[in-house]
Amino acid sequence: MKKTILTVLSCVTALVGSAQTLSNTPVSTFEELEDGGIYALKTINDKASNGGWYYRNNNFNFTLNPNDVTPGSKVSADNNKYLWKVYKNTTDQTIALVNMYDGVYMASTTGNVDNINKNNNCDQNIGYLHFEASTKHEGYSNLYILNGSNKYYATANNGGKLGYWTLEATAGNQGCVQFYKIIDPENIALSITPNKPCLLRIGDGEEHSVGGYIYATDGSALTMNGQTANLSTLGSEWIFEGDYANGFKIVNASSKKVLGVNTSNLATNERTKLALYDADNTDSNVSTLWDVTGNTFISGSFNLHVKGSIRDRVNDNSGLAFWKTGVGKGSALRVYNNVDITLTEVGSNTYATTYLPFAVTVPEGINAYTATINNEHNSIELTKVEDVIPAETGVILEGTATSAALPLTTTEGTASKGGLVGTLTNKTITAGTTDYLVLGTKDGALGFYLPNAASTSIGANKAYFELNGQASAMGYAINFGTVTGIASATINKQNSTNACYDLSGRRITSPVKSGLYISNGKKIIVK
């Protein structure tokens, strides 16, 4: 039997939410907007007399179709480009707008007419937009940038692109707007599912975006360990608590500490490192709340910003730090909600063992069992795990496919651990040892047997039996066909000198179905 392998994790490359809902009632003034709220911006002007919507699609655009987004209805993941996060500046009653699709913000104008699209790389100054009630359309406001004493309005340009123009030059094309709020920000169609455990990765291993999987050691130290997830510690698991409007606390499952940064240091040094802080931290210089927007450089990824700070974007910048003047793959984070396990074919089914530092759910199409050698050391009892495999519990997996995605879960599970033990890291063993039984095949029969005589290790995240000095056996063959519910199956012990016969007197390698057999002169029952 080939060695079973724990592989990379299933990434949520599709946008997981689809239930984000747009309000029926628009607002149009600074006072009515919610800081951090997420809105679709409806606009009317001479180019779209029936209305249209601001959106992003590699450029800042202006749709001429009022039905592209429907107030009071769901907004699909494909339409994140129509959604904008609002940042309010109460000092001068202005707002900044950041697109939820790709995290690009509207920049400031630097001249009489300035194309907003110059900011596609997020390297321009942030545009803070003032409000002015529209004189042409009741219930709408004009948005403009101040450059000295001059006003430059966010306006529909030729080709449906947004630009800054003077009111006097293009009064008829004024891009006056109303704001329709997303009323269920926890359901924004990006890859994070609030309060669902995940593993976290930044970058993709390429130059300038090397990154890696992020985990905590010793309850406090943050580490990136390259392009393979560290499945030896609960410190690899994170939970995003909150929503896309109010921000997220990112909690480490092991220490219960939260991801944060010292913003007083960050103000002058973009290489200020992220760290873990107590959940009840009260230091005013430390921010532990995060905004999330989409990132289009890597499929299924997102940007992570300090809450309320548009340009303080997390990046692999000589470590887990920030990049204030650009965006790219090095700023792309991904979450992984499943652990993928490779199963090996034996007969018509597939099998593996696993032992993980966190709880996972048994997926559809997979059976999971704990196992115990009985007191007489002549059989193994299997007990089916119905729902959740608890953390650090050795199990046998049975399926029909060659891989299984085990979803991470915060549910602890109630299954007993059984007699299988496991290792979270590669375990060194002595070649020819008789101290362990590992999953394998003997004469085509699946079971637990002594390791290959040349084996010097048991792989990470594998489950096995420790014999603890007991009289060693060659192993135990397994027949899964009769294990249902939480019933136990009796498995016959396989010794090199023991012959096994069915009731017709035919010698067989091992039982292949339930029934009565003769082994070593004794009757055995495979249930």
PDB file of C-alpha atoms in Angstrom, residues 223-457:
ATOM      1  CA  THR A 223       5.673  33.034  11.889  1.00  0.00           C
ATOM      2  CA  MET A 224       5.317  32.462   8.142  1.00  0.00           C
ATOM      3  CA  ASN A 225       6.449  28.967   7.194  1.00  0.00           C
ATOM      4  CA  GLY A 226       6.471  29.003   3.410  1.00  0.00           C
ATOM      5  CA  GLN A 227       3.970  27.501   1.004  1.00  0.00           C
ATOM      6  CA  THR A 228       3.018  24.453   3.074  1.00  0.00           C
ATOM      7  CA  ALA A 229       0.629  24.872   5.976  1.00  0.00           C
ATOM      8  CA  ASN A 230       1.929  24.009   9.434  1.00  0.00           C
ATOM      9  CA  LEU A 231      -0.413  21.259  10.608  1.00  0.00           C
ATOM     10  CA  SER A 232       1.529  20.519  13.767  1.00  0.00           C
ATOM     11  CA  THR A 233      -0.088  23.214  15.916  1.00  0.00           C
ATOM     12  CA  LEU A 234      -3.476  24.699  16.737  1.00  0.00           C
ATOM     13  CA  GLY A 235      -1.663  28.023  16.376  1.00  0.00           C
ATOM     14  CA  SER A 236      -2.218  27.691  12.599  1.00  0.00           C
ATOM     15  CA  GLU A 237      -5.960  28.164  12.992  1.00  0.00           C
ATOM     16  CA  TRP A 238      -7.616  31.605  12.919  1.00  0.00           C
ATOM     17  CA  ILE A 239     -11.156  32.910  13.327  1.00  0.00           C
ATOM     18  CA  PHE A 240     -12.392  36.198  11.834  1.00  0.00           C
ATOM     19  CA  GLU A 241     -14.911  37.640  14.312  1.00  0.00           C
ATOM     20  CA  GLY A 242     -17.059  40.521  13.063  1.00  0.00           C
ATOM     21  CA  ASP A 243     -18.250  41.601   9.631  1.00  0.00           C
ATOM     22  CA  TYR A 244     -17.154  43.554   6.566  1.00  0.00           C
ATOM     23  CA  ALA A 245     -18.674  46.852   7.704  1.00  0.00           C
ATOM     24  CA  ASN A 246     -17.677  47.018  11.366  1.00  0.00           C
ATOM     25  CA  GLY A 247     -14.351  45.256  10.903  1.00  0.00           C
ATOM     26  CA  PHE A 248     -12.889  41.951  12.057  1.00  0.00           C
ATOM     27  CA  LYS A 249     -10.962  40.758  15.081  1.00  0.00           C
ATOM     28  CA  ILE A 250      -8.643  37.952  13.928  1.00  0.00           C
ATOM     29  CA  VAL A 251      -8.372  35.462  16.785  1.00  0.00           C
ATOM     30  CA  ASN A 252      -5.727  32.768  17.092  1.00  0.00           C
ATOM     31  CA  ALA A 253      -7.416  29.486  18.031  1.00  0.00           C
ATOM     32  CA  SER A 254      -4.545  28.379  20.269  1.00  0.00           C
ATOM     33  CA  SER A 255      -3.716  31.448  22.350  1.00  0.00           C
ATOM     34  CA  LYS A 256      -7.040  33.317  21.909  1.00  0.00           C
ATOM     35  CA  LYS A 257      -4.940  36.401  21.252  1.00  0.00           C
ATOM     36  CA  VAL A 258      -5.786  38.730  18.375  1.00  0.00           C
ATOM     37  CA  LEU A 259      -3.798  40.010  15.424  1.00  0.00           C
ATOM     38  CA  GLY A 260      -2.832  43.681  15.715  1.00  0.00           C
ATOM     39  CA  VAL A 261      -0.254  46.384  15.067  1.00  0.00           C
ATOM     40  CA  ASN A 262       1.257  49.340  16.888  1.00  0.00           C
ATOM     41  CA  THR A 263      -0.127  52.200  14.786  1.00  0.00           C
ATOM     42  CA  SER A 264       2.170  54.836  16.299  1.00  0.00           C
ATOM     43  CA  ASN A 265       5.138  52.929  14.862  1.00  0.00           C
ATOM     44  CA  LEU A 266       3.291  52.203  11.623  1.00  0.00           C
ATOM     45  CA  ALA A 267       2.738  55.919  11.036  1.00  0.00           C
ATOM     46  CA  THR A 268       6.430  56.346  10.164  1.00  0.00           C
ATOM     47  CA  ASN A 269       7.537  52.812   9.262  1.00  0.00           C
ATOM     48  CA  GLU A 270       5.582  50.590   6.864  1.00  0.00           C
ATOM     49  CA  ARG A 271       7.757  47.638   7.893  1.00  0.00           C
ATOM     50  CA  THR A 272       6.222  47.667  11.359  1.00  0.00           C
ATOM     51  CA  LYS A 273       5.445  44.024  12.088  1.00  0.00           C
ATOM     52  CA  LEU A 274       2.077  42.574  13.017  1.00  0.00           C
ATOM     53  CA  ALA A 275       1.901  40.894  16.410  1.00  0.00           C
ATOM     54  CA  LEU A 276      -0.506  39.115  18.753  1.00  0.00           C
ATOM     55  CA  TYR A 277      -2.176  41.057  21.556  1.00  0.00           C
ATOM     56  CA  ASP A 278      -4.520  40.168  24.388  1.00  0.00           C
ATOM     57  CA  ALA A 279      -8.138  40.297  23.281  1.00  0.00           C
ATOM     58  CA  ASP A 280      -8.893  42.941  25.939  1.00  0.00           C
ATOM     59  CA  ASN A 281      -5.887  45.120  25.038  1.00  0.00           C
ATOM     60  CA  THR A 282      -6.486  48.796  25.938  1.00  0.00           C
ATOM     61  CA  ASP A 283      -3.335  50.384  24.516  1.00  0.00           C
ATOM     62  CA  SER A 284      -4.549  53.291  22.369  1.00  0.00           C
ATOM     63  CA  ASN A 285      -1.479  52.907  20.134  1.00  0.00           C
ATOM     64  CA  VAL A 286      -2.478  49.373  19.167  1.00  0.00           C
ATOM     65  CA  SER A 287      -5.166  48.548  16.593  1.00  0.00           C
ATOM     66  CA  THR A 288      -6.644  45.033  16.593  1.00  0.00           C
ATOM     67  CA  LEU A 289      -9.548  45.715  14.235  1.00  0.00           C
ATOM     68  CA  TRP A 290      -9.255  45.085  10.498  1.00  0.00           C
ATOM     69  CA  ASP A 291     -11.043  46.028   7.283  1.00  0.00           C
ATOM     70  CA  VAL A 292     -11.241  43.564   4.391  1.00  0.00           C
ATOM     71  CA  THR A 293     -11.632  44.327   0.676  1.00  0.00           C
ATOM     72  CA  GLY A 294     -11.188  42.186  -2.420  1.00  0.00           C
ATOM     73  CA  ASN A 295      -7.855  41.585  -4.174  1.00  0.00           C
ATOM     74  CA  THR A 296      -7.823  40.615  -7.871  1.00  0.00           C
ATOM     75  CA  PHE A 297      -4.140  39.649  -8.161  1.00  0.00           C
ATOM     76  CA  ILE A 298      -4.750  36.109  -6.831  1.00  0.00           C
ATOM     77  CA  SER A 299      -8.069  34.341  -7.270  1.00  0.00           C
ATOM     78  CA  GLY A 300     -10.135  34.213  -4.086  1.00  0.00           C
ATOM     79  CA  SER A 301      -7.858  36.594  -2.175  1.00  0.00           C
ATOM     80  CA  PHE A 302      -8.449  39.752  -0.165  1.00  0.00           C
ATOM     81  CA  ASN A 303      -6.678  42.816   1.218  1.00  0.00           C
ATOM     82  CA  LEU A 304      -6.341  43.422   4.942  1.00  0.00           C
ATOM     83  CA  HIS A 305      -6.241  47.043   6.163  1.00  0.00           C
ATOM     84  CA  VAL A 306      -5.934  48.558   9.599  1.00  0.00           C
ATOM     85  CA  LYS A 307      -9.517  49.534  10.466  1.00  0.00           C
ATOM     86  CA  GLY A 308     -10.277  52.995   9.086  1.00  0.00           C
ATOM     87  CA  SER A 309      -6.854  53.343   7.463  1.00  0.00           C
ATOM     88  CA  ILE A 310      -7.123  52.896   3.707  1.00  0.00           C
ATOM     89  CA  ARG A 311      -3.444  52.762   2.784  1.00  0.00           C
ATOM     90  CA  ASP A 312      -2.154  50.720   5.739  1.00  0.00           C
ATOM     91  CA  ARG A 313      -2.407  47.475   3.811  1.00  0.00           C
ATOM     92  CA  VAL A 314      -0.841  44.243   5.154  1.00  0.00           C
ATOM     93  CA  ASN A 315       1.944  42.966   2.897  1.00  0.00           C
ATOM     94  CA  ASP A 316       4.868  40.543   2.929  1.00  0.00           C
ATOM     95  CA  ASN A 317       7.360  43.386   3.350  1.00  0.00           C
ATOM     96  CA  SER A 318      10.454  41.749   4.839  1.00  0.00           C
ATOM     97  CA  GLY A 319       8.063  39.894   7.079  1.00  0.00           C
ATOM     98  CA  LEU A 320       4.394  40.278   7.936  1.00  0.00           C
ATOM     99  CA  ALA A 321       4.204  44.059   7.712  1.00  0.00           C
ATOM    100  CA  PHE A 322       2.654  46.700   5.393  1.00  0.00           C
ATOM    101  CA  TRP A 323       2.881  48.417   2.012  1.00  0.00           C
ATOM    102  CA  LYS A 324       1.387  51.913   1.902  1.00  0.00           C
ATOM    103  CA  THR A 325       2.069  52.917  -1.707  1.00  0.00           C
ATOM    104  CA  GLY A 326       0.970  50.019  -3.859  1.00  0.00           C
ATOM    105  CA  VAL A 327      -0.949  46.791  -4.220  1.00  0.00           C
ATOM    106  CA  GLY A 328      -0.101  43.373  -5.633  1.00  0.00           C
ATOM    107  CA  LYS A 329       0.255  39.666  -4.910  1.00  0.00           C
ATOM    108  CA  GLY A 330       2.288  40.408  -1.792  1.00  0.00           C
ATOM    109  CA  SER A 331      -0.855  41.958  -0.289  1.00  0.00           C
ATOM    110  CA  ALA A 332      -3.125  39.082  -1.288  1.00  0.00           C
ATOM    111  CA  LEU A 333      -4.349  36.953   1.630  1.00  0.00           C
ATOM    112  CA  ARG A 334      -6.306  33.730   1.337  1.00  0.00           C
ATOM    113  CA  VAL A 335      -8.239  31.601   3.803  1.00  0.00           C
ATOM    114  CA  TYR A 336      -8.394  27.811   3.761  1.00  0.00           C
ATOM    115  CA  ASN A 337     -11.413  26.207   5.412  1.00  0.00           C
ATOM    116  CA  ASN A 338     -10.629  22.549   4.666  1.00  0.00           C
ATOM    117  CA  VAL A 339      -7.780  20.118   5.120  1.00  0.00           C
ATOM    118  CA  ASP A 340      -7.282  17.909   2.054  1.00  0.00           C
ATOM    119  CA  ILE A 341      -6.206  14.322   2.679  1.00  0.00           C
ATOM    120  CA  THR A 342      -5.103  11.848   0.034  1.00  0.00           C
ATOM    121  CA  LEU A 343      -6.640   8.387   0.339  1.00  0.00           C
ATOM    122  CA  THR A 344      -5.148   5.254  -1.206  1.00  0.00           C
ATOM    123  CA  GLU A 345      -7.113   2.724  -3.230  1.00  0.00           C
ATOM    124  CA  VAL A 346      -7.419  -0.764  -1.796  1.00  0.00           C
ATOM    125  CA  GLY A 347      -9.972  -2.825  -3.676  1.00  0.00           C
ATOM    126  CA  SER A 348     -13.054  -0.766  -4.511  1.00  0.00           C
ATOM    127  CA  ASN A 349     -12.585   1.796  -1.718  1.00  0.00           C
ATOM    128  CA  THR A 350      -9.957   4.256  -0.525  1.00  0.00           C
ATOM    129  CA  TYR A 351      -8.376   4.640   2.920  1.00  0.00           C
ATOM    130  CA  ALA A 352      -6.121   6.806   5.078  1.00  0.00           C
ATOM    131  CA  THR A 353      -5.437   7.660   8.683  1.00  0.00           C
ATOM    132  CA  THR A 354      -5.239  11.182  10.033  1.00  0.00           C
ATOM    133  CA  TYR A 355      -4.390  12.989  13.264  1.00  0.00           C
ATOM    134  CA  LEU A 356      -4.838  16.776  13.321  1.00  0.00           C
ATOM    135  CA  PRO A 357      -4.325  19.535  15.919  1.00  0.00           C
ATOM    136  CA  PHE A 358      -7.821  20.941  15.329  1.00  0.00           C
ATOM    137  CA  ALA A 359     -11.351  19.571  15.043  1.00  0.00           C
ATOM    138  CA  VAL A 360     -12.746  18.790  11.589  1.00  0.00           C
ATOM    139  CA  THR A 361     -16.125  17.715  10.270  1.00  0.00           C
ATOM    140  CA  VAL A 362     -16.600  14.360   8.551  1.00  0.00           C
ATOM    141  CA  PRO A 363     -17.616  15.294   4.987  1.00  0.00           C
ATOM    142  CA  GLU A 364     -20.252  13.601   2.870  1.00  0.00           C
ATOM    143  CA  GLY A 365     -18.934  10.477   1.157  1.00  0.00           C
ATOM    144  CA  ILE A 366     -16.393   9.717   3.905  1.00  0.00           C
ATOM    145  CA  ASN A 367     -16.667   7.344   6.865  1.00  0.00           C
ATOM    146  CA  ALA A 368     -14.419   7.966   9.867  1.00  0.00           C
ATOM    147  CA  TYR A 369     -13.657   5.465  12.618  1.00  0.00           C
ATOM    148  CA  THR A 370     -11.804   5.408  15.880  1.00  0.00           C
ATOM    149  CA  ALA A 371     -10.167   2.057  16.635  1.00  0.00           C
ATOM    150  CA  THR A 372      -9.160   0.100  19.744  1.00  0.00           C
ATOM    151  CA  ILE A 373      -7.344  -3.199  20.200  1.00  0.00           C
ATOM    152  CA  ASN A 374      -9.415  -5.259  22.623  1.00  0.00           C
ATOM    153  CA  ASN A 375      -8.156  -6.506  25.989  1.00  0.00           C
ATOM    154  CA  GLU A 376      -7.405  -9.956  24.615  1.00  0.00           C
ATOM    155  CA  HIS A 377      -5.293  -8.417  21.855  1.00  0.00           C
ATOM    156  CA  ASN A 378      -7.004 -10.580  19.262  1.00  0.00           C
ATOM    157  CA  SER A 379      -9.249  -8.052  17.537  1.00  0.00           C
ATOM    158  CA  ILE A 380      -9.751  -4.365  16.798  1.00  0.00           C
ATOM    159  CA  GLU A 381     -13.042  -2.644  17.518  1.00  0.00           C
ATOM    160  CA  LEU A 382     -14.033   0.182  15.186  1.00  0.00           C
ATOM    161  CA  THR A 383     -16.462   2.908  16.210  1.00  0.00           C
ATOM    162  CA  LYS A 384     -17.898   5.203  13.589  1.00  0.00           C
ATOM    163  CA  VAL A 385     -17.497   8.966  14.116  1.00  0.00           C
ATOM    164  CA  GLU A 386     -20.832  10.460  13.166  1.00  0.00           C
ATOM    165  CA  ASP A 387     -20.076  14.166  12.758  1.00  0.00           C
ATOM    166  CA  VAL A 388     -16.971  15.831  14.213  1.00  0.00           C
ATOM    167  CA  ILE A 389     -13.481  14.384  14.591  1.00  0.00           C
ATOM    168  CA  PRO A 390     -12.110  16.029  17.754  1.00  0.00           C
ATOM    169  CA  ALA A 391      -8.668  17.608  17.800  1.00  0.00           C
ATOM    170  CA  GLU A 392      -5.748  15.193  18.287  1.00  0.00           C
ATOM    171  CA  THR A 393      -7.896  12.132  17.675  1.00  0.00           C
ATOM    172  CA  GLY A 394      -6.544   9.356  15.477  1.00  0.00           C
ATOM    173  CA  VAL A 395      -9.049   8.048  12.948  1.00  0.00           C
ATOM    174  CA  ILE A 396      -9.282   5.786   9.917  1.00  0.00           C
ATOM    175  CA  LEU A 397     -10.937   7.353   6.871  1.00  0.00           C
ATOM    176  CA  GLU A 398     -12.831   5.295   4.290  1.00  0.00           C
ATOM    177  CA  GLY A 399     -14.223   6.604   1.022  1.00  0.00           C
ATOM    178  CA  THR A 400     -14.406   5.983  -2.693  1.00  0.00           C
ATOM    179  CA  ALA A 401     -12.471   9.035  -3.951  1.00  0.00           C
ATOM    180  CA  THR A 402      -8.709   9.507  -3.734  1.00  0.00           C
ATOM    181  CA  SER A 403      -9.007  12.734  -1.715  1.00  0.00           C
ATOM    182  CA  ALA A 404     -11.221  14.135   1.013  1.00  0.00           C
ATOM    183  CA  ALA A 405     -11.705  17.739   2.136  1.00  0.00           C
ATOM    184  CA  LEU A 406     -12.262  17.869   5.905  1.00  0.00           C
ATOM    185  CA  PRO A 407     -13.874  21.193   6.943  1.00  0.00           C
ATOM    186  CA  LEU A 408     -12.418  22.933   9.995  1.00  0.00           C
ATOM    187  CA  THR A 409     -14.949  23.476  12.766  1.00  0.00           C
ATOM    188  CA  THR A 410     -15.239  25.186  16.150  1.00  0.00           C
ATOM    189  CA  THR A 411     -17.404  22.301  17.400  1.00  0.00           C
ATOM    190  CA  GLU A 412     -15.318  20.138  19.720  1.00  0.00           C
ATOM    191  CA  GLY A 413     -17.045  16.828  18.995  1.00  0.00           C
ATOM    192  CA  THR A 414     -17.891  14.016  21.394  1.00  0.00           C
ATOM    193  CA  ALA A 415     -16.275  10.982  19.782  1.00  0.00           C
ATOM    194  CA  SER A 416     -14.051   8.964  22.082  1.00  0.00           C
ATOM    195  CA  LYS A 417     -10.398   8.881  21.097  1.00  0.00           C
ATOM    196  CA  GLY A 418     -10.129   5.104  20.993  1.00  0.00           C
ATOM    197  CA  GLY A 419      -6.768   3.341  21.012  1.00  0.00           C
ATOM    198  CA  LEU A 420      -5.151   4.950  17.976  1.00  0.00           C
ATOM    199  CA  VAL A 421      -2.460   7.473  18.784  1.00  0.00           C
ATOM    200  CA  GLY A 422      -0.948   9.934  16.354  1.00  0.00           C
ATOM    201  CA  THR A 423       1.861  12.299  15.571  1.00  0.00           C
ATOM    202  CA  LEU A 424       1.663  15.933  14.472  1.00  0.00           C
ATOM    203  CA  THR A 425       5.212  15.865  13.110  1.00  0.00           C
ATOM    204  CA  ASN A 426       7.320  13.188  11.465  1.00  0.00           C
ATOM    205  CA  LYS A 427       8.041  10.552  14.115  1.00  0.00           C
ATOM    206  CA  THR A 428      11.428   8.833  13.993  1.00  0.00           C
ATOM    207  CA  ILE A 429      11.327   5.073  14.518  1.00  0.00           C
ATOM    208  CA  THR A 430      13.999   2.367  14.472  1.00  0.00           C
ATOM    209  CA  ALA A 431      14.193   0.293  11.320  1.00  0.00           C
ATOM    210  CA  GLY A 432      12.712  -3.147  11.973  1.00  0.00           C
ATOM    211  CA  THR A 433      10.845  -1.997  15.098  1.00  0.00           C
ATOM    212  CA  THR A 434       8.027  -4.116  16.483  1.00  0.00           C
ATOM    213  CA  ASP A 435       6.649  -1.319  18.668  1.00  0.00           C
ATOM    214  CA  TYR A 436       4.060   0.052  16.234  1.00  0.00           C
ATOM    215  CA  LEU A 437       1.303  -0.995  13.858  1.00  0.00           C
ATOM    216  CA  VAL A 438       0.600   1.292  10.905  1.00  0.00           C
ATOM    217  CA  LEU A 439      -2.074   1.265   8.207  1.00  0.00           C
ATOM    218  CA  GLY A 440      -1.021  -0.794   5.202  1.00  0.00           C
ATOM    219  CA  THR A 441      -1.729  -3.970   3.254  1.00  0.00           C
ATOM    220  CA  LYS A 442      -0.580  -7.570   3.660  1.00  0.00           C
ATOM    221  CA  ASP A 443      -1.309 -10.049   0.889  1.00  0.00           C
ATOM    222  CA  GLY A 444      -3.802  -7.501  -0.478  1.00  0.00           C
ATOM    223  CA  ALA A 445      -5.684  -7.155   2.819  1.00  0.00           C
ATOM    224  CA  LEU A 446      -6.004  -3.705   4.401  1.00  0.00           C
ATOM    225  CA  GLY A 447      -5.115  -3.533   8.074  1.00  0.00           C
ATOM    226  CA  PHE A 448      -2.667  -2.419  10.731  1.00  0.00           C
ATOM    227  CA  TYR A 449       0.707  -4.132  10.423  1.00  0.00           C
ATOM    228  CA  LEU A 450       4.295  -3.737  11.523  1.00  0.00           C
ATOM    229  CA  PRO A 451       6.082  -1.001   9.557  1.00  0.00           C
ATOM    230  CA  ASN A 452       8.201  -2.004   6.608  1.00  0.00           C
ATOM    231  CA  ALA A 453      11.528  -3.276   7.918  1.00  0.00           C
ATOM    232  CA  ALA A 454      13.346  -0.373   6.268  1.00  0.00           C
ATOM    233  CA  SER A 455      10.996   2.334   7.581  1.00  0.00           C
ATOM    234  CA  THR A 456      12.591   4.910   9.881  1.00  0.00           C
ATOM    235  CA  SER A 457       9.661   7.287  10.373  1.00  0.00           C
TER     236      SER A 457
END
